[in-house]
Amino acid sequence: MSLTAGIVGLPNVGKSTLFNAITKKNILAANYPFATIDPNVGVVTVPDKRVEVLENMYLPEKTIPTTYEFTDIAGLVKGASTGEGLGNKFLSHIRQVDAIVEVVRCFDDNNVIHVDGNVDPIRDIEVINVELVLSDLEIILSRIGKIGKKAMTTKNKDDLKEIELLEKIRDGLEKNIPARKIGLSEEEIKMISSFNLITLKPIIYALNVGEDDIINGNKYTEAVTEYANKEGSETVIVCAKLESELSELDDTEKELFLKDLGIERSGLDALIHSTYKLLGLATFFTVGPDEVRAWTFKKGMKAPECAGIIHSDFERGFIKAEVMSYEDLISFGSELKVRENGKARIEGKDYIMQDGDICHFRFNV
């Protein structure tokens, strides 16, 4: 199961520098708008200490962590919803991602041009949010116009239900309320899933600061955090410039560098974990002398569905899952001890997988 987060923001806020650090790819990062014209996709591993511990325990031939996909999308400008800048091209790219990481400039630097002349993170956020709302509103109004008359004429139950939902979303968007904050039920979200509404996607604000503000932030990060709290969104402080430097180091050098700065983990690691959590994702493991592997699944998925992530045959012919928790394995020290202490379980088709489950699936096709 892949996770795709789109990195968005105004031009010159540090998006491409951050993306370069994430993927260690040399994407053009120029000091002018639209340096990144086409979306760039990079796959990185999700930091998880449990994978390293399991690797040391089983000494497998290969170890495969779970992966995380980032898409760097060209800078947005005011008026994008009506075609300014890259306009609809930008908006079509962002509709394809699962979550939005909005990079917000929270640093002063006269050498880095701001598209609006001065640093004001709340204004920047609202510029982007308004464009996303307007873009979604256009889609909703178009759909209402298409089926509205038909629904009123035929009195078709499904059409009337859809119109009622569309009008509910329209009313919210017209008040500048993103679709994710309107209070839609799971059934309603499913009804409009084909529209790929941007404002329905979960969002995290990545606050790009100077190196001196990594630990305590600054007046800009405080303002954005307050703003995000009101709308129920998360914030993560990062220093794109520093992360770019860290990306050139090996793990040992990186750890020492962070320790010297008084930081437990990098901003990118925090961002990855926050986005993972935002999407309701978790990790289960398969282990053995051949391979230790981490697998991503959606919280709430049952054992057969998770087996299907490995291979469709595993789900089709699912019989049972042999399960132990990562915590129990570490606590008792070996699979044998886990079994001896009655902590190894046999789970059936209705078992809801938990983060940290170590599984062996039995199947027959």
XYZ file of C-alpha atoms in Angstrom:
365
model
C 0.000 0.000 0.000
C 1.591 3.224 -1.152
C 1.286 6.549 0.598
C 1.384 9.669 -1.553
C 1.733 13.145 -0.097
C 1.841 16.197 -2.322
C 4.211 18.974 -1.287
C 2.608 22.321 -2.105
C 3.143 25.964 -1.319
C 3.780 29.368 -2.820
C 6.934 29.829 -4.914
C 10.208 30.201 -2.991
C 9.023 28.791 0.346
C 11.493 25.876 0.272
C 9.376 23.141 -1.328
C 11.947 21.861 -3.780
C 14.799 22.153 -1.273
C 12.752 20.033 1.116
C 11.889 17.574 -1.624
C 15.556 17.288 -2.614
C 16.395 16.440 0.983
C 13.637 13.860 1.169
C 14.553 11.989 -1.977
C 18.204 12.988 -2.407
C 17.315 13.825 -5.991
C 18.825 16.819 -7.711
C 15.565 18.491 -8.744
C 15.959 22.052 -9.999
C 15.612 24.370 -6.990
C 15.892 27.886 -8.363
C 15.150 31.199 -6.684
C 12.204 32.100 -8.888
C 8.594 30.932 -9.361
C 7.851 27.693 -11.246
C 11.337 26.212 -11.063
C 9.523 22.909 -10.677
C 7.107 22.763 -13.594
C 6.264 19.060 -13.712
C 5.490 17.081 -10.571
C 8.484 15.119 -9.330
C 7.930 11.897 -7.471
C 10.339 10.380 -4.983
C 10.027 7.244 -2.879
C 11.693 7.180 0.538
C 11.721 4.715 3.409
C 9.639 5.341 6.503
C 11.967 5.620 9.527
C 11.110 2.797 11.939
C 13.514 1.619 14.660
C 11.560 -1.637 14.896
C 12.828 -2.719 11.479
C 16.447 -2.328 12.633
C 15.761 -4.297 15.835
C 14.095 -7.139 13.899
C 16.970 -7.171 11.418
C 19.494 -7.598 14.233
C 17.374 -10.372 15.736
C 16.793 -12.446 12.588
C 19.893 -11.540 10.540
C 17.960 -11.943 7.268
C 19.391 -12.037 3.753
C 17.512 -8.827 3.023
C 15.542 -6.174 4.898
C 12.786 -4.122 3.304
C 11.288 -1.142 5.174
C 7.934 0.310 4.207
C 8.023 3.166 1.729
C 6.582 6.617 1.476
C 5.936 8.582 -1.706
C 6.278 12.344 -2.046
C 5.237 14.400 -5.043
C 6.746 17.855 -5.443
C 4.162 20.060 -7.161
C 4.872 23.396 -8.837
C 4.404 26.562 -6.787
C 0.894 27.957 -6.531
C 0.041 31.646 -6.977
C -3.026 33.738 -6.309
C -5.553 33.200 -9.097
C -4.539 29.608 -9.873
C -8.179 28.506 -9.820
C -8.815 30.896 -12.728
C -5.681 29.922 -14.643
C -2.958 32.152 -13.171
C 0.547 30.687 -13.001
C 0.293 27.004 -13.806
C -3.384 27.151 -12.870
C -5.376 24.030 -13.598
C -2.234 21.991 -14.256
C -1.185 22.502 -10.642
C -4.672 21.722 -9.357
C -4.972 18.524 -11.413
C -1.675 17.278 -9.987
C -2.700 17.920 -6.409
C -6.008 16.073 -6.890
C -4.078 12.839 -7.351
C -2.376 12.776 -3.921
C -3.709 11.284 -0.676
C -2.577 14.038 1.690
C -1.245 17.561 1.409
C 1.972 18.815 2.972
C 1.787 22.598 2.707
C 5.211 24.179 3.097
C 4.932 27.591 4.739
C 7.766 30.098 4.788
C 8.537 31.040 8.390
C 11.961 32.638 7.946
C 13.309 36.056 6.978
C 15.954 36.218 4.275
C 16.400 39.223 1.996
C 18.284 37.040 -0.471
C 15.252 34.830 -1.110
C 12.509 36.660 -2.982
C 8.965 36.346 -1.661
C 6.334 36.295 -4.408
C 4.229 38.835 -2.427
C 7.125 41.016 -1.285
C 7.213 40.187 2.422
C 6.911 37.234 4.815
C 3.396 36.639 6.155
C 2.681 32.919 6.655
C -1.030 33.302 7.502
C -1.617 35.318 4.326
C 0.290 32.674 2.346
C -1.806 29.837 3.792
C -5.035 31.671 3.067
C -3.985 32.415 -0.515
C -3.519 28.701 -1.127
C -6.615 27.634 0.788
C -8.837 30.080 -1.104
C -7.565 28.773 -4.438
C -8.214 25.179 -3.396
C -11.709 26.044 -2.153
C -12.529 27.909 -5.386
C -11.310 24.989 -7.466
C -13.505 22.523 -5.557
C -16.443 24.915 -5.687
C -16.217 25.006 -9.473
C -16.477 21.214 -9.586
C -19.434 21.125 -7.201
C -21.344 23.872 -9.055
C -20.709 22.138 -12.364
C -22.128 18.876 -11.019
C -25.161 20.622 -9.513
C -25.815 22.288 -12.864
C -25.527 18.962 -14.638
C -27.950 16.874 -12.558
C -30.011 19.509 -10.718
C -32.830 19.877 -13.252
C -32.895 16.146 -13.899
C -33.233 15.379 -10.180
C -36.094 17.837 -9.709
C -37.881 16.534 -12.797
C -37.522 12.778 -12.297
C -37.521 12.863 -8.475
C -34.983 10.041 -8.642
C -34.102 9.143 -5.049
C -30.347 8.779 -5.631
C -30.121 12.011 -7.638
C -32.024 13.956 -4.981
C -29.722 12.553 -2.305
C -26.668 13.610 -4.303
C -28.037 17.109 -4.904
C -28.681 17.533 -1.183
C -25.084 16.522 -0.437
C -23.640 18.744 -3.162
C -25.581 21.741 -1.867
C -24.311 21.034 1.652
C -20.718 21.065 0.374
C -21.382 24.141 -1.792
C -22.704 26.083 1.189
C -19.599 25.211 3.184
C -17.150 26.097 0.396
C -18.903 29.415 -0.204
C -18.164 30.229 3.456
C -14.512 29.257 2.821
C -14.913 26.027 4.826
C -12.895 23.148 3.306
C -14.821 19.949 2.595
C -12.902 18.025 5.277
C -14.351 20.391 7.926
C -17.992 20.209 6.834
C -18.666 17.054 8.861
C -19.341 14.545 6.083
C -20.202 10.955 6.962
C -18.285 7.991 5.515
C -21.219 7.309 3.204
C -21.232 10.901 1.975
C -17.466 10.857 1.400
C -17.866 7.672 -0.626
C -20.604 9.314 -2.727
C -18.283 12.135 -3.815
C -15.023 10.150 -4.007
C -14.903 10.359 -7.820
C -14.672 14.173 -7.648
C -11.253 14.048 -5.903
C -12.001 17.211 -3.939
C -8.739 18.815 -2.855
C -10.174 20.348 0.315
C -11.319 16.915 1.456
C -7.717 15.745 1.727
C -5.988 15.861 5.137
C -3.323 18.536 5.494
C -0.145 19.139 7.487
C 1.664 22.462 7.560
C 5.449 22.123 7.280
C 6.864 25.291 8.816
C 10.163 26.061 7.107
C 12.414 27.971 9.510
C 16.017 29.087 9.743
C 18.523 26.902 11.585
C 18.381 29.045 14.736
C 14.624 28.461 15.115
C 14.495 24.664 14.759
C 13.984 23.912 18.438
C 11.839 26.782 19.706
C 10.327 28.160 16.516
C 9.603 31.876 16.134
C 6.762 34.398 15.872
C 5.789 32.996 12.485
C 5.542 29.375 13.663
C 3.526 30.463 16.691
C 1.022 32.243 14.456
C 0.665 29.257 12.108
C 0.355 26.782 14.976
C -2.488 28.823 16.432
C -4.143 28.978 13.002
C -3.734 25.224 12.452
C -5.077 24.354 15.913
C -8.288 26.243 15.166
C -8.906 24.179 12.047
C -7.732 20.916 13.622
C -4.605 20.507 11.500
C -1.056 19.584 12.516
C 2.183 21.494 12.127
C 5.777 20.277 11.929
C 8.805 22.563 12.153
C 11.498 21.823 9.576
C 14.558 23.596 8.276
C 14.767 22.682 4.597
C 18.308 24.015 4.295
C 19.491 21.896 7.235
C 17.620 18.826 6.003
C 19.387 19.228 2.673
C 22.732 19.096 4.487
C 21.645 16.110 6.593
C 20.638 14.186 3.484
C 24.280 14.106 2.408
C 25.398 12.363 5.621
C 25.343 8.688 6.535
C 23.201 7.548 9.478
C 26.010 7.781 12.051
C 27.082 11.269 10.961
C 23.448 12.378 10.860
C 22.864 11.149 14.410
C 25.939 12.987 15.713
C 24.968 16.163 13.862
C 21.463 16.132 15.351
C 22.865 15.422 18.811
C 25.160 18.460 18.537
C 22.110 20.560 17.669
C 20.164 19.170 20.611
C 17.557 17.504 18.370
C 16.282 13.945 18.841
C 15.083 13.435 15.273
C 15.105 15.404 12.065
C 12.195 17.505 10.916
C 11.735 15.204 7.938
C 11.365 12.142 10.150
C 8.765 14.017 12.190
C 6.984 15.067 9.000
C 6.898 11.509 7.653
C 5.513 10.103 10.894
C 2.914 12.867 11.166
C 1.686 12.274 7.613
C 1.615 8.524 8.191
C -0.546 9.083 11.250
C -2.705 11.647 9.454
C -3.659 9.088 6.816
C -4.546 6.489 9.439
C -1.751 4.162 8.370
C 0.066 1.561 10.451
C 2.722 -1.132 9.965
C 2.804 -4.904 10.286
C 5.848 -7.121 9.796
C 6.826 -10.428 8.242
C 10.066 -11.903 9.571
C 12.422 -14.799 8.980
C 15.977 -15.700 7.926
C 15.218 -14.853 4.287
C 13.586 -11.494 4.802
C 12.442 -8.964 7.375
C 9.867 -6.672 5.845
C 7.581 -3.853 6.981
C 4.172 -3.485 5.319
C 1.864 -0.467 5.371
C -1.854 -0.955 5.989
C -4.856 1.208 6.738
C -6.017 1.079 10.355
C -9.209 -0.961 10.599
C -8.212 -3.460 7.894
C -8.813 -7.121 8.658
C -6.242 -9.902 8.432
C -7.251 -11.168 4.940
C -7.015 -7.653 3.491
C -3.539 -7.236 4.974
C -2.544 -10.621 3.607
C -3.670 -9.347 0.210
C -1.184 -6.488 0.459
C 1.551 -9.110 0.238
C -0.124 -11.067 -2.579
C -3.677 -11.309 -3.877
C -3.546 -15.124 -3.496
C -2.959 -14.691 0.240
C -6.276 -12.870 0.573
C -8.192 -15.103 -1.832
C -7.161 -18.307 -0.084
C -6.784 -16.925 3.456
C -7.081 -19.565 6.184
C -5.599 -17.950 9.283
C -2.912 -15.613 10.554
C -0.300 -16.562 13.117
C 0.266 -13.328 15.049
C 2.498 -12.012 17.797
C 3.105 -8.404 18.753
C 6.439 -6.669 18.304
C 6.341 -5.656 21.981
C 5.922 -9.272 23.122
C 8.745 -10.477 20.880
C 11.115 -7.883 22.287
C 9.917 -8.472 25.839
C 10.424 -12.263 25.731
C 13.410 -12.256 23.388
C 12.415 -14.968 20.908
C 9.460 -16.487 19.080
C 9.830 -19.643 21.193
C 9.520 -17.677 24.437
C 6.503 -15.797 23.066
C 4.769 -19.141 22.413
C 5.785 -20.593 25.758
C 4.205 -17.599 27.493
C 0.964 -17.971 25.545
C 1.342 -14.726 23.635
C 1.339 -16.200 20.112
C -2.161 -16.150 18.626
C -4.106 -17.738 15.801
C -6.425 -15.162 14.260
C -9.211 -15.632 11.719
C -10.868 -13.605 8.985
C -12.459 -11.077 11.340
C -9.242 -10.115 13.121
C -8.481 -6.391 12.862
C -4.759 -5.913 12.378
C -2.817 -3.824 14.876
C 0.271 -1.695 14.435
C 3.351 -3.775 15.241
C 1.772 -7.175 14.533
C 4.257 -9.767 13.311
C 2.409 -12.154 11.041
C 2.659 -15.417 9.200
C -0.303 -15.985 6.893
C -1.663 -19.432 6.080
C -3.546 -19.724 2.795
C -4.673 -22.224 0.194
C -5.567 -21.562 -3.440
